[in-house]
Short mmCIF file of C-alpha atoms in Angstrom, two decimals:
data_model
loop_
_atom_site.label_atom_id
_atom_site.label_comp_id
_atom_site.label_asym_id
_atom_site.label_seq_id
_atom_site.Cartn_x
_atom_site.Cartn_y
_atom_site.Cartn_z
CA UNK A 117 7.76 173.23 74.83
CA UNK A 118 4.98 174.31 72.45
CA UNK A 119 3.38 176.35 75.22
CA UNK A 120 2.27 173.24 77.13
CA UNK A 121 2.53 173.61 80.86
CA UNK A 122 1.75 171.15 83.60
CA UNK A 123 -2.01 171.99 83.74
CA UNK A 124 -2.42 171.41 79.99
CA UNK A 125 -0.54 168.11 80.15
CA UNK A 126 -2.74 166.91 83.02
CA UNK A 127 -5.88 167.79 81.06
CA UNK A 128 -4.62 165.90 78.00
CA UNK A 129 -3.75 162.84 80.13
CA UNK A 130 -7.17 162.87 81.84
CA UNK A 131 -8.94 163.07 78.48
CA UNK A 132 -6.81 160.20 77.12
CA UNK A 133 -7.62 158.16 80.22
CA UNK A 134 -11.36 158.74 79.75
CA UNK A 135 -11.33 158.06 76.01
CA UNK A 136 -9.07 154.99 75.92
CA UNK A 137 -9.48 153.60 79.43
CA UNK A 138 -6.81 152.48 81.85
CA UNK A 139 -6.35 149.05 80.22
CA UNK A 140 -5.47 150.45 76.78
CA UNK A 141 -3.13 153.29 77.79
CA UNK A 142 0.00 151.10 78.25
CA UNK A 143 -0.61 149.41 74.88
CA UNK A 144 -1.17 152.77 73.24
CA UNK A 145 2.05 154.16 74.72
CA UNK A 146 4.02 151.11 73.65
CA UNK A 147 2.69 151.32 70.08
CA UNK A 148 3.42 155.03 69.90
CA UNK A 149 6.96 154.50 71.20
CA UNK A 150 7.62 151.73 68.69
CA UNK A 151 6.34 153.90 65.86
CA UNK A 152 8.54 156.82 66.87
CA UNK A 153 11.56 154.52 67.22
CA UNK A 154 10.99 153.03 63.75
CA UNK A 155 10.51 156.47 62.21
CA UNK A 156 13.71 157.76 63.81
CA UNK A 157 15.64 154.68 62.63
CA UNK A 158 14.32 155.09 59.09
CA UNK A 159 15.26 158.76 58.91
CA UNK A 160 18.80 158.08 60.16
CA UNK A 161 19.61 155.33 57.66
CA UNK A 162 21.79 156.37 54.81
CA UNK A 163 20.23 156.50 51.34
CA UNK A 164 22.51 153.74 50.07
CA UNK A 165 21.25 151.37 52.76
CA UNK A 166 17.66 152.17 51.86
CA UNK A 167 18.35 151.65 48.15
CA UNK A 168 20.08 148.33 48.89
CA UNK A 169 17.13 147.12 50.93
CA UNK A 170 14.68 148.10 48.18
CA UNK A 171 16.83 146.30 45.61
CA UNK A 172 16.97 143.12 47.75
CA UNK A 173 13.22 143.16 48.35
CA UNK A 174 12.53 143.67 44.66
CA UNK A 175 14.72 140.69 43.72
CA UNK A 176 13.07 138.34 46.23
#
């Protein structure tokens, strides 16, 4: 996957641990997961649903 092997992944994780610290890593992972989930949900919605939501928000 993108040429990343186990050694590269370990290096990235160690750098993230040093930069963000052990206390922030779970929060960072949770935020990243929520963002990916919301993006995936938004891309899977049908255009009519999106238009209906925009119309409702504009009327309120």
